Amino acid sequence: MKSHAKAVVIGGGVVGCSVLYHLARAGWRDVMLIERSELTSGSSWHAAGGFHTLNGDPNVAKLQAYTVQLYKEIEELSEQSCGLHLTGGVMLADSPERMDFLRLAHAKGRYLGMETELITPSEAKAMFPLMDERHFVGAMWDPVEGHLDPSGTTHAYAKAARKLGAEIVLRNRVTELTQELDGTWNVVTEQGTVKAEHVVNCGGLWAREVGRMVGLELPLLAMEHMYLLTEPMPEVEAFNRETGREMIGVIDFKGEIYTRQERNGILLGTYEKAAKPWSPRETPWDFGHELLEPDIDRIAPSLEVGFRHFPALENAGIKQVINGPFTFAPDGNPLVGPVQGLTNFWCACAVMAGFSQGGGVGLALSNWMVDGDPGFDVWGMDVARFGEWASLRYTNAKVRENYSRRFSIRFPNEELPAARPAQTTPLYDVMTRDNNAVMGDSWGLETPLWFAPPGMEAKDIVSFHRSNDFAHVGNEVRAVRERVGVTEIANFAKYEIAGPGAAAFLNRLMTNRMPKPGRIVLTPMLNETGKLIGDFTIANRGPDGAGERFMVWGSSAAQIYHMRWFEKHLPADGSVRIHRFDQTLVGLSIAGPQARAVLDQLADTDVSKEAFRFMDFREMAVAGATCMVNRLSYTGDLGYEIWMPPAYQRRVYEAIKDAGSAHGIVDFGMRALLCMRLEKNFPTWFRELRPIYGPFEGAMERFVKLEKNDFIGREAAAWEKADGPKLRRVSFIVDAGDADVMGDEPIWARVGDTDYGTVEKLHGYGAPRFDASGRAISGGGANGRDADAAAVRGIRDGAWRVVGWVTSGGYAHHVKQSMAQGYVPAALAEDESDGLFEIEILGQRRPARINTLPPFDPDGARMRS
Ligand SMILES: Cc1cc2nc3c(=O)[nH]c(=O)nc-3n(C[C@H](O)[C@H](O)[C@H](O)COP(=O)(O)OP(=O)(O)OC[C@H]3O[C@@H](n4cnc5c(N)ncnc54)[C@H](O)[C@@H]3O)c2cc1C
């Protein structure tokens, strides 16, 4: 074993081997994988080996498509078969709601280049004759699904990595990790110590233990998972004989079942409601190639449904039941990337679908380690998306919830109940008990979404359509626009960045000029490639010894992500200090034409229009409590954000309500706030603004000062400006029915033959196109469907083409319009004509018109008033 390596990957499951391969492929040949036992000694060896490209997050879906595409490459390089069977598969809908869900997934697939098709139950039966079609209302066909040999695939990655010069050391446990002052890691193993620049935790079932070696409590948990294999079935053999094809994969949501052909029989697995964690606190080091005791009773309810839906299975003999553990993060997506607060310590853990996602995880992580950036939008699986509140107990509750809901529909207005409340502000009981608020989970913090009137149960009726909150959110919006409202804004990220180097540091990171004392600016933040990685409000608090103090507000969910970036760029001379407040600073916002009148009664300072101007920042007493106040509001109205330590929040809130009563003040929630920002065309972080867009694409040019000083991403942004952005963020007025957009809907345009570049190229990759024997396929997959690829993908229809995608939207109650924001080719972004665009909502194409000016207060007079 070598004593030095550029990077040591801990763990030889499918994920560790993929990371090793990608590092070597990216040119880091001096890399080493250390495995406790043999390769695949965690969950990888007993996997069912299924793979697919569909994922709720389009960016994760792209990385899954890459994973599937990669198998041919590693097979060729390693000369090791992955045992690929690209059979295609169907998802079966048993209810209209599930069919709506499939319509959404299908529509999303249009701009990702996926070739899914909505089909009838009889069409599905022709591909999978074991099903009784009377139980279903429809289905979705996906040609890029199949299964593989888990062990062969893991070894193919490993052999390919070795061919590129990587070293693999087996039967050698890593027992300790320490770091020298110069950042070098000591990877202490049973066979000696390796000095490494980088360490990657691919410990799979033991990832928590490897994390604990460096003081980390990673939010992941292993769950028991069962699948069974039948004896050979005559029905399967007959189908193979008659069609010359293998049976396809099937997901039956109602039964929480996935199934596919295995040899001459069937493999059937379940994600049962009675989900069971395995070894919840720690994983024993002596656990190895053993399986867990099967527990058929636990999956009996799913099997009962399965036998009804697939009657032939009831008579099939069961050859074997596999029960094995594998790990999940609280939201079911992987934990990937560098860990904030540690240098060169990386994670690729909690990969619950290693054979769908392992390649994408390896690619993203190796890009990140080698180039400093993952190269894609990997937020959905970034290890930084969880905060301190994601404790062992939180993780346990959330993972069980996620596992048991794997095949359940998540409605756009659905808040999940497990592990709540995790964090509350001092107003929690006032909001829930006195004000009848419907609460939502905002990065672990309970936040009011809307307020139900007295006597009504404070509960969302979950739906893809407008629901029971519609009228009440409308009332909140109207009250703010006509009078005044107050809302909690504790769920923002808040930082103080101070010291002699603070101004220079922020000027280097941000695209806008930093404000003068007492003033505020809005500013995006870019990565080196000129893509949006943040959007902040920054106020100058004034002098701080030799430097200045800046208050910075951003997206709550991105605070670990942003701290990681801030710390990476901190000057080594200690001239900049960063403090993240999290819930030690909370906030209230008052907005509406009477907002000044309310504040005036509570402040001991002059808050007149002249003394406290739009985009001013003041430290002042509000109701006698020391607060920081920003004169701005995300509602786009006259408004103030008032920030204070939690100890003052109740008193300030009560004083605002008292002072506001004469003006008809109301409480309003997050839903009303987000609705009001829509009618101002304001973007939101993670929906409109993400690392796949440049600042000019995102229509943020007002906040990008290319000439101010050299900032990170400036050169790339200058190129984007000079070349002209390819895409452009726009707002639409939509002729919607009783459902508004939710995000991720395709945008169609009547553009005839004009080609703006295929949408899947604009958005990222298309899906792979090869069959099990490596032959390229166009359009259909192994079920023999063959048609024009673009038509199958549904991105063309006569003169209409899919040209873009929706990022978010909803009903804008004040202007009484259904609105959407999204991205379209820049050449179309100014065209406000009727009849040019349609947005596909729940399978129906609805007319939409670009609205370049915000429908509410287009010249900003209200917020400046
Ligand atoms: C029953 C079952 C069915 C499944 N079906 C599918 C499926 O159909 N499709 C799919 O995509 N996924 C499936 N999975 C999930 C899949 O198995 C996992 O996503 C995948 O195995 C995760 O791989 P990994 O490399 O992260 O972890 P693991 O496979 O657990 O590998 C971790 C490795 O790290 C090593 N290690 C840990 N700590 C140390 C240390 N300190 N020193 C040295 N080595 C260490 C371990 O020995 C182990 O080999 C299934 C899982 C189960 C249990």
mmCIF file of C-alpha atoms and ligand atoms in Angstrom, residues 9-18 33-52 71 146-148 150 154 169 171-176 188-189 201-207 209-210 213 223-227 258 260 267 271 285 287-289 291 322-328 348-358, ligand 1:
data_model
loop_
_atom_site.group_PDB
_atom_site.id
_atom_site.type_symbol
_atom_site.label_atom_id
_atom_site.label_comp_id
_atom_site.label_asym_id
_atom_site.label_seq_id
_atom_site.Cartn_x
_atom_site.Cartn_y
_atom_site.Cartn_z
ATOM 1 C CA VAL A 9 -11.789 7.146 -1.219
ATOM 2 C CA ILE A 10 -13.144 5.200 1.774
ATOM 3 C CA GLY A 11 -15.474 2.390 0.706
ATOM 4 C CA GLY A 12 -15.659 0.033 -2.251
ATOM 5 C CA GLY A 13 -19.382 -0.080 -2.966
ATOM 6 C CA VAL A 14 -20.779 1.078 -6.288
ATOM 7 C CA VAL A 15 -20.515 4.730 -5.216
ATOM 8 C CA GLY A 16 -16.878 4.601 -4.030
ATOM 9 C CA CYS A 17 -15.840 2.764 -7.198
ATOM 10 C CA SER A 18 -17.649 5.335 -9.358
ATOM 11 C CA LEU A 33 -9.710 3.359 -2.679
ATOM 12 C CA ILE A 34 -9.575 1.593 0.678
ATOM 13 C CA GLU A 35 -12.161 -1.097 1.376
ATOM 14 C CA ARG A 36 -12.755 -2.781 4.743
ATOM 15 C CA SER A 37 -13.518 -6.153 3.153
ATOM 16 C CA GLU A 38 -14.136 -7.087 -0.514
ATOM 17 C CA LEU A 39 -15.711 -4.743 -3.084
ATOM 18 C CA THR A 40 -19.540 -4.575 -2.693
ATOM 19 C CA SER A 41 -19.382 -5.478 1.016
ATOM 20 C CA GLY A 42 -22.102 -3.033 2.044
ATOM 21 C CA SER A 43 -25.504 -2.716 0.415
ATOM 22 C CA SER A 44 -24.240 -2.950 -3.161
ATOM 23 C CA TRP A 45 -24.085 -6.733 -3.457
ATOM 24 C CA HIS A 46 -27.717 -7.534 -2.682
ATOM 25 C CA ALA A 47 -29.321 -4.702 -4.670
ATOM 26 C CA ALA A 48 -32.126 -5.535 -7.072
ATOM 27 C CA GLY A 49 -30.085 -3.759 -9.743
ATOM 28 C CA GLY A 50 -32.931 -1.680 -11.171
ATOM 29 C CA PHE A 51 -32.206 1.651 -12.857
ATOM 30 C CA HIS A 52 -34.289 4.479 -14.295
ATOM 31 C CA TYR A 71 -22.465 1.836 -18.413
ATOM 32 C CA GLY A 146 -33.932 -1.650 -16.876
ATOM 33 C CA HIS A 147 -31.756 -3.686 -14.604
ATOM 34 C CA LEU A 148 -28.165 -4.774 -14.328
ATOM 35 C CA PRO A 150 -24.847 -4.938 -9.235
ATOM 36 C CA THR A 154 -19.252 -2.236 -9.248
ATOM 37 C CA VAL A 169 -6.671 -1.788 -1.329
ATOM 38 C CA ARG A 171 -9.448 -6.031 3.493
ATOM 39 C CA ASN A 172 -8.208 -2.902 5.215
ATOM 40 C CA ARG A 173 -10.486 -0.880 7.452
ATOM 41 C CA VAL A 174 -9.971 2.845 7.937
ATOM 42 C CA THR A 175 -10.008 3.267 11.714
ATOM 43 C CA GLU A 176 -9.210 6.931 12.263
ATOM 44 C CA VAL A 188 -5.177 5.540 9.618
ATOM 45 C CA THR A 189 -5.928 1.987 8.480
ATOM 46 C CA ASN A 201 -16.512 9.309 2.596
ATOM 47 C CA CYS A 202 -18.188 6.597 0.477
ATOM 48 C CA GLY A 203 -18.795 4.441 3.539
ATOM 49 C CA GLY A 204 -22.377 3.483 2.558
ATOM 50 C CA LEU A 205 -23.833 1.562 5.501
ATOM 51 C CA TRP A 206 -20.927 2.879 7.642
ATOM 52 C CA ALA A 207 -20.936 6.455 6.345
ATOM 53 C CA GLU A 209 -19.207 5.983 11.451
ATOM 54 C CA VAL A 210 -16.731 7.472 8.960
ATOM 55 C CA MET A 213 -14.248 10.060 12.793
ATOM 56 C CA MET A 223 -33.667 0.914 6.266
ATOM 57 C CA GLU A 224 -34.502 -2.742 5.835
ATOM 58 C CA HIS A 225 -35.694 -3.447 2.301
ATOM 59 C CA MET A 226 -37.192 -6.639 0.929
ATOM 60 C CA TYR A 227 -37.689 -8.103 -2.491
ATOM 61 C CA TYR A 258 -41.799 -2.513 -8.208
ATOM 62 C CA ARG A 260 -39.525 -6.954 -13.280
ATOM 63 C CA LEU A 267 -38.590 -10.063 -8.933
ATOM 64 C CA TYR A 271 -41.670 0.190 -0.199
ATOM 65 C CA TRP A 285 -18.172 -3.126 11.911
ATOM 66 C CA PHE A 287 -21.704 -6.700 9.601
ATOM 67 C CA GLY A 288 -20.764 -8.031 6.213
ATOM 68 C CA HIS A 289 -22.131 -10.239 3.501
ATOM 69 C CA LEU A 291 -28.770 -10.783 4.834
ATOM 70 C CA ILE A 322 -33.901 -10.924 0.132
ATOM 71 C CA ASN A 323 -33.918 -8.500 3.055
ATOM 72 C CA GLY A 324 -31.001 -6.087 3.152
ATOM 73 C CA PRO A 325 -30.254 -2.625 4.544
ATOM 74 C CA PHE A 326 -29.381 0.503 2.580
ATOM 75 C CA THR A 327 -29.110 4.136 3.518
ATOM 76 C CA PHE A 328 -31.313 7.185 2.962
ATOM 77 C CA ALA A 348 -20.807 10.722 -1.408
ATOM 78 C CA CYS A 349 -23.209 8.989 0.974
ATOM 79 C CA ALA A 350 -26.872 8.086 1.403
ATOM 80 C CA VAL A 351 -27.090 7.121 -2.261
ATOM 81 C CA MET A 352 -30.300 5.121 -2.093
ATOM 82 C CA ALA A 353 -30.341 4.277 -5.805
ATOM 83 C CA GLY A 354 -26.679 3.607 -6.474
ATOM 84 C CA PHE A 355 -27.328 2.031 -9.848
ATOM 85 C CA SER A 356 -29.412 4.958 -11.102
ATOM 86 C CA GLN A 357 -27.377 7.696 -9.475
ATOM 87 C CA GLY A 358 -23.870 6.371 -8.765
HETATM 88 C C1 LIG B 1 -32.495 -5.165 -0.952
HETATM 89 C C2 LIG B 1 -31.949 -4.001 -1.699
HETATM 90 C C3 LIG B 1 -32.364 -3.736 -2.997
HETATM 91 C C4 LIG B 1 -31.863 -2.639 -3.684
HETATM 92 N N1 LIG B 1 -32.242 -2.415 -4.977
HETATM 93 C C5 LIG B 1 -31.704 -1.390 -5.684
HETATM 94 C C6 LIG B 1 -32.027 -1.191 -7.040
HETATM 95 O O1 LIG B 1 -32.810 -1.906 -7.616
HETATM 96 N N2 LIG B 1 -31.449 -0.157 -7.694
HETATM 97 C C7 LIG B 1 -30.565 0.686 -7.087
HETATM 98 O O2 LIG B 1 -30.078 1.610 -7.742
HETATM 99 N N3 LIG B 1 -30.245 0.510 -5.789
HETATM 100 C C8 LIG B 1 -30.780 -0.502 -5.071
HETATM 101 N N4 LIG B 1 -30.440 -0.681 -3.767
HETATM 102 C C9 LIG B 1 -29.606 0.339 -3.125
HETATM 103 C C10 LIG B 1 -28.144 0.166 -3.471
HETATM 104 O O3 LIG B 1 -27.738 -1.059 -3.014
HETATM 105 C C11 LIG B 1 -27.358 1.304 -2.836
HETATM 106 O O4 LIG B 1 -27.802 2.519 -3.398
HETATM 107 C C12 LIG B 1 -25.869 1.185 -3.070
HETATM 108 O O5 LIG B 1 -25.419 -0.086 -2.745
HETATM 109 C C13 LIG B 1 -25.092 2.199 -2.261
HETATM 110 O O6 LIG B 1 -23.730 1.978 -2.501
HETATM 111 P P1 LIG B 1 -22.596 2.607 -1.618
HETATM 112 O O7 LIG B 1 -21.323 2.399 -2.347
HETATM 113 O O8 LIG B 1 -22.945 3.981 -1.244
HETATM 114 O O9 LIG B 1 -22.620 1.835 -0.230
HETATM 115 P P2 LIG B 1 -22.224 0.357 0.180
HETATM 116 O O10 LIG B 1 -22.577 -0.607 -0.859
HETATM 117 O O11 LIG B 1 -22.770 0.149 1.547
HETATM 118 O O12 LIG B 1 -20.646 0.402 0.227
HETATM 119 C C14 LIG B 1 -19.916 0.982 1.262
HETATM 120 C C15 LIG B 1 -18.574 0.276 1.344
HETATM 121 O O13 LIG B 1 -17.747 0.999 2.230
HETATM 122 C C16 LIG B 1 -16.961 0.089 2.959
HETATM 123 N N5 LIG B 1 -16.529 0.776 4.192
HETATM 124 C C17 LIG B 1 -17.312 1.423 5.080
HETATM 125 N N6 LIG B 1 -16.554 1.949 6.067
HETATM 126 C C18 LIG B 1 -15.273 1.643 5.793
HETATM 127 C C19 LIG B 1 -14.058 1.923 6.444
HETATM 128 N N7 LIG B 1 -14.005 2.574 7.604
HETATM 129 N N8 LIG B 1 -12.922 1.466 5.877
HETATM 130 C C20 LIG B 1 -12.961 0.797 4.691
HETATM 131 N N9 LIG B 1 -14.097 0.495 4.047
HETATM 132 C C21 LIG B 1 -15.247 0.923 4.582
HETATM 133 C C22 LIG B 1 -17.919 -1.057 3.205
HETATM 134 O O14 LIG B 1 -17.258 -2.250 3.512
HETATM 135 C C23 LIG B 1 -18.684 -1.130 1.895
HETATM 136 O O15 LIG B 1 -18.111 -2.039 0.976
HETATM 137 C C24 LIG B 1 -30.918 -1.781 -3.057
HETATM 138 C C25 LIG B 1 -30.500 -2.054 -1.769
HETATM 139 C C26 LIG B 1 -31.003 -3.152 -1.083
HETATM 140 C C27 LIG B 1 -30.520 -3.421 0.288
#
